[in-house]
Coordinates of C-alpha atoms and ligand atoms in Angstrom, one line a residue:
M1 CA 0.0 0.0 0.0
A2 CA 1.2 3.5 -0.8
T3 CA 1.4 6.0 2.0
T4 CA 0.3 9.6 1.9
E5 CA 1.8 12.3 3.9
V6 CA -0.8 14.8 5.0
K7 CA 0.5 18.3 5.6
V8 CA -0.9 21.5 7.1
P9 CA -2.7 23.3 4.3
D10 CA -3.0 27.1 3.8
V11 CA -4.9 28.3 6.9
G12 CA -4.9 31.9 5.8
T13 CA -2.0 33.1 7.8
D14 CA 1.8 32.8 7.7
K15 CA 1.9 32.8 11.5
P16 CA 2.1 29.5 13.4
V17 CA -1.2 28.2 14.6
D18 CA -2.0 25.9 17.5
V19 CA -2.9 22.3 17.2
I20 CA -5.8 22.1 19.5
E21 CA -7.2 18.7 18.8
I22 CA -5.9 15.5 17.3
S23 CA -9.0 13.6 16.2
V24 CA -7.4 10.3 15.2
K25 CA -4.7 7.9 16.5
P26 CA -2.3 5.5 14.9
G27 CA -4.1 2.4 13.6
D28 CA -7.4 4.2 13.1
M29 CA -9.2 3.8 9.8
V30 CA -10.2 7.1 8.4
A31 CA -12.6 8.0 5.6
A32 CA -11.8 10.7 3.1
E33 CA -12.9 14.1 4.5
Q34 CA -12.8 12.8 8.0
T35 CA -11.3 15.3 10.4
L36 CA -7.7 14.6 11.3
I37 CA -6.7 17.5 13.4
V38 CA -8.2 20.9 14.5
L39 CA -6.0 24.0 14.3
E40 CA -6.7 27.4 15.9
S41 CA -5.4 30.7 14.8
D42 CA -6.2 34.1 16.3
K43 CA -9.1 34.3 14.0
A44 CA -10.6 30.9 13.3
T45 CA -10.8 27.3 14.1
V46 CA -9.9 25.1 11.2
E47 CA -10.6 21.4 10.8
V48 CA -8.2 19.6 8.5
P49 CA -9.9 16.7 6.7
S50 CA -8.2 13.6 5.5
P51 CA -7.5 13.7 1.7
V52 CA -7.7 9.9 1.5
A53 CA -9.4 7.0 3.0
G54 CA -7.0 4.7 4.8
K55 CA -5.2 3.7 7.9
V56 CA -3.3 6.2 10.1
V57 CA 0.3 4.9 10.2
S58 CA 1.9 7.6 12.3
I59 CA 1.2 11.0 13.7
A60 CA 3.8 13.7 13.6
L61 CA 2.1 16.3 15.9
K62 CA 0.7 16.6 19.3
V63 CA -1.8 18.9 20.9
G64 CA -0.2 22.2 21.8
D65 CA 2.3 22.2 18.9
K66 CA 2.5 25.3 16.8
V67 CA 2.5 24.6 13.0
T68 CA 2.7 26.5 9.7
Q69 CA 1.6 25.5 6.2
G70 CA 3.4 22.4 5.0
A71 CA 4.2 20.9 8.4
L72 CA 3.7 17.1 8.4
I73 CA 0.6 16.1 10.2
L74 CA 0.5 12.4 9.8
V75 CA 1.0 9.5 7.4
V76 CA -1.9 7.5 6.0
E77 CA -1.7 4.2 4.3
A78 CA -4.1 5.0 1.5
Q79 CA -6.8 2.6 0.3
A80 CA -7.6 2.8 -3.3
V81 CA -11.3 3.6 -3.5
R82 CA -12.7 3.9 -7.0
G83 CA -14.2 7.2 -7.8
E84 CA -12.9 8.8 -4.6
G85 CA -9.6 9.6 -6.1
A86 CA -7.7 8.1 -3.2
M87 CA -5.2 6.3 -5.3
P88 CA -1.7 5.3 -4.5
P89 CA 0.6 7.9 -5.9
T90 CA 2.8 5.4 -7.5
A91 CA 0.1 3.8 -9.5
P92 CA -2.0 6.5 -10.9
V93 CA -4.9 5.4 -13.0
P94 CA -6.5 7.6 -15.5
V95 CA -9.2 9.8 -14.1
P96 CA -12.5 8.6 -15.4
V97 CA -14.9 11.0 -17.0
P98 CA -16.9 12.0 -14.0
A99 CA -20.3 10.6 -13.6
P100 CA -23.1 13.0 -12.7
A101 CA -22.0 14.3 -9.2
P102 CA -23.8 12.8 -6.3
A103 CA -25.3 15.1 -3.8
P104 CA -22.4 16.7 -2.1
A105 CA -21.8 16.2 1.6
P106 CA -22.7 19.1 3.9
G107 CA -20.1 21.8 3.6
A108 CA -18.2 19.8 1.0
V109 CA -15.5 21.6 -0.9
A110 CA -14.8 21.1 -4.5
G111 CA -12.1 23.1 -6.2
G112 CA -12.7 26.2 -4.1
V113 CA -16.4 25.9 -4.5
L114 CA -18.2 25.1 -1.3
T115 CA -21.5 23.3 -1.0
L116 CA -23.5 24.6 2.0
S117 CA -26.1 22.3 3.4
V118 CA -28.9 22.4 5.9
P119 CA -27.4 22.0 9.4
D120 CA -28.9 20.1 12.3
I121 CA -32.3 21.7 12.7
G122 CA -33.5 19.6 15.6
T123 CA -35.9 17.4 13.6
D124 CA -35.5 14.5 11.1
K125 CA -38.7 15.5 9.4
G126 CA -38.7 17.5 6.2
V127 CA -39.2 21.2 6.8
D128 CA -40.4 23.9 4.4
V129 CA -38.2 26.5 2.7
I130 CA -40.2 29.6 3.2
E131 CA -37.7 32.1 2.0
V132 CA -34.6 32.1 -0.2
S133 CA -32.6 35.1 0.8
V134 CA -29.8 35.0 -1.9
K135 CA -29.5 34.6 -5.6
P136 CA -26.7 33.4 -7.9
G137 CA -24.0 36.0 -8.3
D138 CA -24.7 37.5 -4.8
T139 CA -21.7 38.0 -2.6
V140 CA -22.5 36.7 0.9
A141 CA -20.8 37.3 4.2
K142 CA -20.2 34.6 6.7
E143 CA -23.3 34.2 8.9
Q144 CA -25.5 36.0 6.3
T145 CA -28.9 34.3 6.0
L146 CA -29.2 32.0 3.0
I147 CA -32.7 30.6 3.5
V148 CA -35.4 30.5 6.1
L149 CA -37.0 27.2 7.1
E150 CA -40.2 26.6 8.9
S151 CA -41.2 23.4 10.8
D152 CA -44.4 23.1 12.7
K153 CA -42.5 24.2 15.8
A154 CA -40.1 27.0 14.8
T155 CA -38.8 29.3 12.1
M156 CA -35.1 29.0 11.5
E157 CA -32.7 31.1 9.5
V158 CA -29.8 29.1 8.0
P159 CA -26.7 31.3 7.8
A160 CA -23.7 30.9 5.5
E161 CA -20.9 28.9 7.0
A162 CA -18.4 30.9 4.9
A163 CA -18.2 34.1 2.9
G164 CA -18.2 33.9 -0.8
K165 CA -20.1 34.3 -4.1
V166 CA -23.2 32.3 -4.7
V167 CA -22.6 30.1 -7.8
A168 CA -25.9 28.2 -7.8
L169 CA -29.0 27.8 -5.8
L170 CA -29.9 24.2 -5.1
V171 CA -33.3 24.8 -3.4
K172 CA -36.3 27.0 -4.0
K173 CA -39.2 28.4 -1.9
G174 CA -41.7 25.6 -1.2
D175 CA -39.1 22.8 -1.2
K176 CA -39.0 20.4 1.7
V177 CA -35.5 20.0 3.1
R178 CA -33.8 18.2 6.0
Q179 CA -30.4 18.1 7.6
G180 CA -27.8 17.6 4.9
T181 CA -29.8 18.9 1.9
P182 CA -27.5 21.0 -0.2
I183 CA -28.6 24.7 -0.3
V184 CA -26.1 26.6 -2.4
T185 CA -22.8 26.3 -4.0
L186 CA -20.5 29.1 -3.0
E187 CA -17.2 30.2 -4.5
A188 CA -15.5 30.6 -1.1
A189 CA -13.8 34.0 -0.6
G190 CA -10.1 33.9 -0.3
V191 CA -9.9 30.2 -1.2
A192 CA -6.3 29.1 -1.7
S193 CA -5.6 26.1 -3.8
A194 CA -2.7 24.7 -1.8
P195 CA -2.9 21.0 -1.6
V196 CA -3.2 19.4 1.7
A197 CA -1.1 16.4 1.1
Q198 CA 1.8 16.1 -1.3
A199 CA 2.2 12.7 -2.8
A200 CA 5.7 11.6 -3.6
S201 CA 5.4 11.7 -7.4
A202 CA 1.9 11.9 -8.7
P203 CA -0.7 13.9 -6.9
V204 CA -3.5 12.0 -5.4
V205 CA -5.9 13.1 -8.0
A206 CA -9.1 15.0 -7.3
V207 CA -9.0 14.7 -3.5
L208 CA -5.7 16.4 -3.2
D209 CA -6.8 19.5 -5.1
E210 CA -9.8 19.9 -3.0
P211 CA -9.4 19.8 0.7
E212 CA -9.4 23.4 1.6
P213 CA -9.6 23.6 5.3
R214 CA -13.1 24.6 6.3
E215 CA -13.6 27.4 8.7
L216 CA -16.0 25.8 11.0
E217 CA -16.7 28.1 13.9
Q218 CA -20.4 28.0 13.1
K219 CA -22.8 30.1 15.1
P220 CA -26.1 28.4 15.9
A221 CA -28.8 29.7 13.6
P222 CA -31.1 32.2 15.2
V223 CA -34.4 30.6 15.9
S224 CA -37.7 32.2 16.5
G225 CA -40.9 30.6 17.7
S226 CA -41.5 27.9 20.2
G227 CA -40.1 24.4 20.5
S228 CA -36.8 25.6 19.1
P229 CA -34.2 23.0 18.3
A230 CA -31.3 22.6 20.7
V231 CA -29.9 26.0 20.0
V232 CA -28.0 27.8 22.7
S233 CA -25.5 30.6 22.7
A234 CA -22.7 28.1 22.0
A235 CA -20.9 30.6 19.8
D236 CA -18.9 31.7 22.8
V237 CA -17.8 28.2 23.6
H238 CA -14.4 27.1 22.2
A239 CA -14.9 23.8 20.4
G240 CA -14.1 22.3 17.0
P241 CA -16.8 21.4 14.6
A242 CA -16.4 17.7 15.2
V243 CA -16.9 18.3 18.9
R244 CA -19.9 20.5 18.2
K245 CA -21.4 17.8 16.0
L246 CA -20.8 15.2 18.7
A247 CA -22.4 17.5 21.3
R248 CA -25.4 18.0 19.0
E249 CA -25.8 14.2 18.4
L250 CA -25.7 13.5 22.1
G251 CA -28.0 16.4 23.0
V252 CA -25.3 18.1 25.0
V253 CA -25.3 21.8 25.6
L254 CA -21.7 22.8 25.0
A255 CA -21.9 25.8 27.3
E256 CA -22.5 23.3 30.2
V257 CA -19.4 21.2 29.4
A258 CA -16.3 21.6 31.6
A259 CA -13.5 22.2 29.1
T260 CA -10.1 20.7 29.7
G261 CA -8.6 21.5 26.3
L262 CA -6.0 24.1 25.4
K263 CA -7.2 27.6 26.0
G264 CA -10.4 26.4 27.6
R265 CA -11.4 24.4 24.6
V266 CA -14.1 21.7 24.8
T267 CA -12.7 18.4 23.6
R268 CA -14.5 15.1 22.5
D269 CA -13.4 13.6 25.8
D270 CA -15.0 16.5 27.7
V271 CA -18.3 15.9 25.9
H272 CA -18.2 12.2 26.7
A273 CA -17.3 12.9 30.4
H274 CA -20.2 15.3 30.6
V275 CA -22.6 12.7 29.3
K276 CA -21.2 10.1 31.7
K277 CA -21.6 12.5 34.6
R278 CA -25.1 13.3 33.6
M279 CA -26.1 9.7 33.3
S280 CA -24.7 8.8 36.7
A281 CA -26.0 11.9 38.5
P282 CA -29.2 11.5 40.6
A283 CA -32.2 13.1 39.0
A284 CA -32.0 16.8 39.6
P285 CA -35.1 18.9 40.2
A286 CA -36.3 20.5 37.0
A287 CA -34.3 23.6 36.3
V288 CA -36.1 26.7 37.4
G289 CA -37.7 28.5 34.6
A290 CA -36.4 25.9 32.1
G291 CA -38.1 26.5 28.8
S292 CA -39.5 29.8 30.0
G293 CA -37.2 31.7 27.8
L294 CA -36.1 33.8 30.8
P295 CA -32.7 35.3 30.4
E296 CA -30.2 33.8 32.9
L297 CA -29.1 36.0 35.8
P298 CA -25.5 36.9 35.5
R299 CA -23.0 35.9 38.3
I300 CA -21.9 38.9 40.3
D301 CA -18.7 39.2 42.2
F302 CA -19.9 41.1 45.3
A303 CA -16.5 41.0 46.8
K304 CA -15.7 43.9 44.4
W305 CA -17.6 46.2 46.7
G306 CA -16.7 44.9 50.1
P307 CA -16.0 41.9 52.3
V308 CA -18.5 39.0 51.8
E309 CA -19.2 35.7 53.4
E310 CA -20.6 32.7 51.6
L311 CA -23.1 30.4 53.4
A312 CA -23.9 27.1 51.8
L313 CA -27.7 26.6 51.4
N314 CA -29.0 23.4 52.9
K315 CA -31.1 21.0 50.7
L316 CA -34.4 22.2 52.1
R317 CA -33.7 25.8 51.2
R318 CA -32.4 24.8 47.8
V319 CA -35.5 22.7 47.0
S320 CA -37.9 25.3 48.5
A321 CA -36.2 28.0 46.4
Q322 CA -36.7 25.9 43.3
N323 CA -40.4 25.2 44.1
L324 CA -41.2 28.8 45.0
H325 CA -39.5 30.1 41.9
R326 CA -41.2 27.6 39.7
A327 CA -44.6 28.4 41.1
W328 CA -43.9 32.2 40.8
V329 CA -42.9 31.8 37.2
H330 CA -45.6 29.5 36.1
I331 CA -48.6 30.9 38.0
P332 CA -50.1 34.3 37.3
H333 CA -50.6 35.4 40.9
V334 CA -53.1 37.9 42.3
T335 CA -53.6 38.6 46.0
Q336 CA -57.0 39.7 47.4
H337 CA -57.0 41.2 50.9
D338 CA -59.6 41.6 53.6
D339 CA -59.9 42.0 57.4
A340 CA -62.0 39.6 59.4
D341 CA -63.6 40.8 62.5
I342 CA -62.5 38.2 65.1
T343 CA -63.5 40.1 68.2
S344 CA -66.0 37.6 69.4
L345 CA -64.1 34.6 68.2
E346 CA -61.0 35.8 70.1
E347 CA -63.2 36.2 73.3
F348 CA -64.4 32.6 72.8
R349 CA -60.9 31.3 72.1
V350 CA -59.5 32.9 75.3
S351 CA -62.3 31.7 77.5
E352 CA -62.1 28.2 76.1
N353 CA -58.4 28.1 76.6
A354 CA -58.9 29.0 80.2
R355 CA -61.5 26.3 80.6
L356 CA -59.8 23.5 78.7
K357 CA -56.5 23.4 80.7
D358 CA -55.6 20.0 79.2
G359 CA -52.5 21.0 77.5
V360 CA -54.0 21.7 74.1
K361 CA -53.9 25.3 73.1
L362 CA -56.8 26.4 71.0
T363 CA -55.2 28.7 68.4
M364 CA -56.7 31.2 66.0
L365 CA -55.1 29.2 63.2
A366 CA -57.1 26.1 64.1
F367 CA -60.3 28.1 63.8
L368 CA -59.1 29.4 60.4
V369 CA -58.5 25.9 59.1
K370 CA -62.1 25.0 59.9
A371 CA -63.4 28.2 58.4
C372 CA -61.3 27.7 55.2
V373 CA -62.8 24.2 54.8
G374 CA -66.2 25.8 55.0
A375 CA -65.2 28.4 52.3
L376 CA -63.6 25.7 50.1
K377 CA -66.8 23.7 50.2
Q378 CA -68.8 26.8 49.3
Y379 CA -66.3 27.6 46.4
P380 CA -64.9 24.2 45.2
K381 CA -62.7 25.7 42.5
F382 CA -60.4 26.8 45.3
N383 CA -59.9 23.2 46.2
S384 CA -58.7 22.1 42.8
S385 CA -55.6 21.7 40.6
L386 CA -55.2 22.8 37.0
D387 CA -54.2 19.9 34.8
V388 CA -50.7 20.5 33.4
G389 CA -52.1 20.5 29.9
G390 CA -54.2 23.4 31.0
E391 CA -57.4 21.8 29.6
K392 CA -59.2 20.6 32.7
L393 CA -59.6 21.4 36.4
I394 CA -59.3 18.6 38.9
V395 CA -61.7 19.4 41.8
K396 CA -60.9 17.4 44.9
N397 CA -63.6 16.0 47.2
Y398 CA -61.2 15.9 50.1
W399 CA -60.0 18.8 52.2
H400 CA -56.4 18.5 53.3
I401 CA -55.0 21.8 54.6
G402 CA -51.3 22.6 54.4
I403 CA -49.8 24.8 57.1
A404 CA -46.6 26.6 56.4
V405 CA -44.2 26.1 59.3
D406 CA -41.1 28.2 59.9
T407 CA -38.1 26.1 61.1
P408 CA -34.4 27.0 61.5
D409 CA -33.7 24.9 58.4
G410 CA -36.3 26.6 56.3
L411 CA -40.0 26.4 55.4
V412 CA -42.0 23.2 55.5
V413 CA -45.7 22.6 54.8
P414 CA -47.1 19.7 56.8
V415 CA -50.7 18.7 56.1
I416 CA -53.8 18.4 58.3
R417 CA -55.7 15.6 56.5
D418 CA -59.4 15.5 56.2
A419 CA -59.8 18.7 58.1
D420 CA -63.5 18.7 57.3
R421 CA -64.0 15.7 59.6
K422 CA -62.1 17.1 62.5
G423 CA -63.1 19.5 65.2
V424 CA -61.2 22.7 66.0
L425 CA -59.6 21.2 69.1
E426 CA -58.4 18.1 67.2
I427 CA -57.0 20.4 64.5
A428 CA -55.3 22.5 67.1
R429 CA -53.7 19.4 68.7
E430 CA -52.6 18.0 65.4
M431 CA -51.1 21.3 64.3
G432 CA -49.1 21.5 67.6
E433 CA -47.8 18.0 66.9
L434 CA -47.0 18.7 63.3
S435 CA -45.1 22.0 64.0
R436 CA -43.1 20.2 66.8
K437 CA -42.3 17.4 64.3
A438 CA -41.3 20.1 61.8
R439 CA -38.9 21.8 64.2
D440 CA -37.5 18.4 65.3
K441 CA -36.9 17.5 61.7
K442 CA -39.2 14.5 62.1
L443 CA -41.7 15.1 59.3
T444 CA -42.0 12.4 56.8
P445 CA -42.8 13.0 53.1
A446 CA -46.3 11.6 53.7
D447 CA -46.8 14.3 56.4
M448 CA -46.2 16.9 53.7
S449 CA -48.1 15.7 50.7
G450 CA -51.5 15.9 49.3
A451 CA -52.6 19.4 50.5
T452 CA -55.5 20.9 48.6
F453 CA -55.2 24.4 50.0
S454 CA -52.6 26.0 52.3
I455 CA -52.4 28.6 55.0
S456 CA -49.3 30.7 55.8
S457 CA -49.6 32.5 59.1
L458 CA -47.2 35.3 60.1
G459 CA -49.6 36.5 62.7
G460 CA -47.4 35.4 65.6
I461 CA -44.6 37.6 64.2
G462 CA -46.2 40.8 62.9
G463 CA -47.0 42.6 59.7
T464 CA -50.2 43.9 58.2
A465 CA -50.4 42.0 54.9
F466 CA -48.3 40.0 52.4
T467 CA -48.6 38.1 49.2
P468 CA -48.0 34.4 49.8
I469 CA -46.9 32.3 46.8
V470 CA -49.4 29.6 45.7
N471 CA -48.2 26.2 46.8
W472 CA -48.4 24.5 43.4
P473 CA -50.3 22.2 42.4
E474 CA -52.8 24.0 44.6
V475 CA -54.5 27.1 43.2
A476 CA -54.8 29.3 46.3
I477 CA -53.2 30.0 49.6
L478 CA -54.3 32.1 52.5
G479 CA -51.8 34.5 54.2
V480 CA -52.6 35.6 57.8
S481 CA -51.1 38.6 59.4
R482 CA -51.2 40.0 62.9
S483 CA -54.6 40.9 64.3
A484 CA -55.0 44.4 65.7
M485 CA -57.7 46.5 67.3
K486 CA -59.1 48.9 64.8
P487 CA -61.9 51.5 64.8
V488 CA -64.7 50.1 62.7
W489 CA -67.8 52.2 61.8
D490 CA -71.0 50.4 62.7
G491 CA -73.3 53.0 61.0
K492 CA -73.6 55.2 64.1
A493 CA -70.1 55.2 65.7
F494 CA -66.6 53.8 65.5
Q495 CA -66.3 50.6 67.5
P496 CA -63.0 49.0 68.6
R497 CA -62.9 45.6 66.9
L498 CA -60.2 43.0 66.6
M499 CA -59.4 42.7 62.9
L500 CA -57.5 39.8 61.4
P501 CA -55.8 40.7 58.1
L502 CA -56.2 38.0 55.5
S503 CA -54.4 37.8 52.1
L504 CA -55.6 35.3 49.6
S505 CA -53.2 34.6 46.7
Y506 CA -54.7 32.7 43.8
D507 CA -53.9 31.3 40.4
H508 CA -55.7 33.7 38.1
R509 CA -55.8 31.0 35.3
V510 CA -58.3 29.1 37.5
I511 CA -59.9 31.8 39.7
D512 CA -61.4 35.1 38.7
G513 CA -61.0 38.2 40.8
A514 CA -64.8 38.2 41.6
D515 CA -64.5 34.5 42.9
A516 CA -61.6 35.5 45.1
A517 CA -63.5 38.5 46.5
R518 CA -66.5 36.2 47.2
F519 CA -64.3 33.6 48.8
I520 CA -62.5 36.0 51.1
T521 CA -65.7 37.8 52.1
Y522 CA -67.4 34.5 52.9
L523 CA -64.3 33.4 54.9
S524 CA -64.2 36.7 56.8
G525 CA -67.9 36.2 57.6
L526 CA -67.3 32.8 59.0
M527 CA -64.5 34.1 61.2
A528 CA -66.8 36.9 62.4
D529 CA -69.4 34.3 63.4
L530 CA -68.5 30.7 63.3
R531 CA -72.0 29.6 64.0
R532 CA -72.5 30.1 60.2
L533 CA -70.4 27.0 59.8
T534 CA -73.2 24.9 61.3
L535 CA -75.7 26.1 58.7
Ligands
LIG601 N1 -52.6 37.8 65.3 C1 -52.1 38.1 66.5 N2 -51.5 37.2 67.3 C2 -51.3 36.0 66.7 C3 -51.7 35.7 65.5 C4 -52.4 36.6 64.7 N3 -52.8 36.4 63.5 N4 -51.3 34.4 65.2 C5 -50.7 34.0 66.3 N5 -50.7 34.9 67.2 C6 -50.1 34.8 68.5 C7 -50.5 33.5 69.2 O1 -51.7 33.7 69.8 C8 -49.4 33.3 70.1 O2 -49.6 34.2 71.2 P1 -49.3 33.6 72.7 O3 -47.9 33.1 72.7 O4 -49.6 34.8 73.5 O5 -50.3 32.5 72.9 C9 -48.2 33.9 69.4 O6 -48.7 34.8 68.4 C10 -47.3 32.8 68.6 O7 -48.1 32.1 67.8 P2 -47.5 30.9 66.9 O8 -47.0 31.5 65.7 O9 -46.5 30.1 67.7 O10 -48.7 30.0 66.7 P3 -49.7 29.9 65.5 O11 -50.6 28.8 65.8 O12 -50.3 31.2 65.2 O13 -48.8 29.5 64.3 C11 -47.3 28.2 63.0 C12 -48.2 28.2 64.2 C13 -46.6 26.8 62.9 C14 -48.0 28.5 61.7 C15 -46.2 29.3 63.2 O14 -45.5 29.0 64.3 C16 -45.3 29.5 62.1 O15 -44.3 28.7 61.8 N6 -45.5 30.5 61.3 C17 -44.7 31.0 60.2 C18 -45.2 30.5 58.9 C19 -44.4 31.1 57.8 O16 -43.2 31.2 57.9 N7 -45.0 31.5 56.7 C20 -44.4 32.2 55.7 C21 -44.5 31.4 54.5 S1 -44.0 32.3 53.1 O17 -42.4 32.6 53.3

């Protein structure tokens, strides 16, 4: 077998460029056009393809070397493949009259003419060409839009991988295309015709005239519409095209990969390591705001402005943060406020507490739980969940009330089950137990699941009103602030009344403002006179 020495082609600069990736090893079988090494200059990343199919005999370079045009890259034991031109230099055979050319490979180069093809568009289905933005003879800049595609999920502009002059258009408006469909042929700007590999005597026909190094720092195509393909701002990530392709195939977001290559470059191994890590990692809670299209918050170095201290968040706080943020982002919140007159209820509570003396403290919150069940029965929508598809409401015929409990480790929400079947004393006793368990870290997941409505009381601390966040998948939550004596007009005079501030936050997709006003008015009425509950 004849051997072929593959050398560094013209990379558009006389200055030495870095070898940043060696994509093959001795003994590997390579196909013609397969990437052998990746070079990086100040301006671009260049992938050097193999001029021949064959077996890598030896490699003359290593990552980190600086090379210029003509430097030996490697030696390939060429395999004669009819029609591919990969022929042993010592035994040239006449070049056959070329048959009609097969569809060129994406980005294929032929004698300085580049065929640009449809990149990975996130779907295997054919998509429509809805606009052709260039015509033959046009000079296009790199990244200039060539065509616009439309799938049932997104519109996508396909930019030019390289600058040059449009020789021919290979698609028209209305065509259906998919990844790899040739779009245009382009006479690449500044194409040099230096051969990549010099054969000893006869040039390796065809293949050797062609392999211009392709500039492959592709920016992801801008995408508008929903359900966009895996397009991220990967343009800022340093990675060769082969690595980008691998990342796309494996569904890896390059920006998330820890780079170990030269100058912070992401290598193939990095992508594989990332996938391995992802596979072995325990399932993480869904990323906050994932798919919401929200811009990420930038990291800030607060130490720039003064001394800081970093405190690690415990798991409870991290998980609560995720859940609260998710609910806040997904649920359109509105909060309705009202004051309940609890003057007589408070008198009753105090006198009962004096009478009971059995260790159970009758709390205002226990009365509120009971009153909420009454209001939920009157307005069942508040005891429901919105189906994730947004097409149906799941109304529950059980009344489990979650109570937000503040603990040194963070907020937890244990649940009073079947509160409709329990008396106020029993609820008060159970709440005491649950909040003790919460503060002793003894709550089980079962203690904290299945709530249909929640109450968050800050009344023991203070404040006049707040907007609690709906505890998804519930659709409403009642915030309770500190009661206070207030002058209330009775039609003839101001009377001192004990008023309890209530703040009802609700999911406006499910509950109208009028419903919320009715609910809170009804609830306030029950707190003003609990005898109504018996009606
Ligand atoms: N108005 C006036 N006083 C009130 C009151 C109110 N709305 N609610 C409670 N109080 C009083 C109580 O009567 C009690 O007084 P005494 O000590 O004189 O008897 C005192 O405040 C302390 O009450 P408490 O808060 O311990 O008891 P509670 O039954 O009202 O609440 C619990 C229990 C578990 C809900 C509460 O301890 C708690 O953790 N609250 C915080 C919940 C929270 O963090 N919510 C925010 C979620 S969003 O970030």
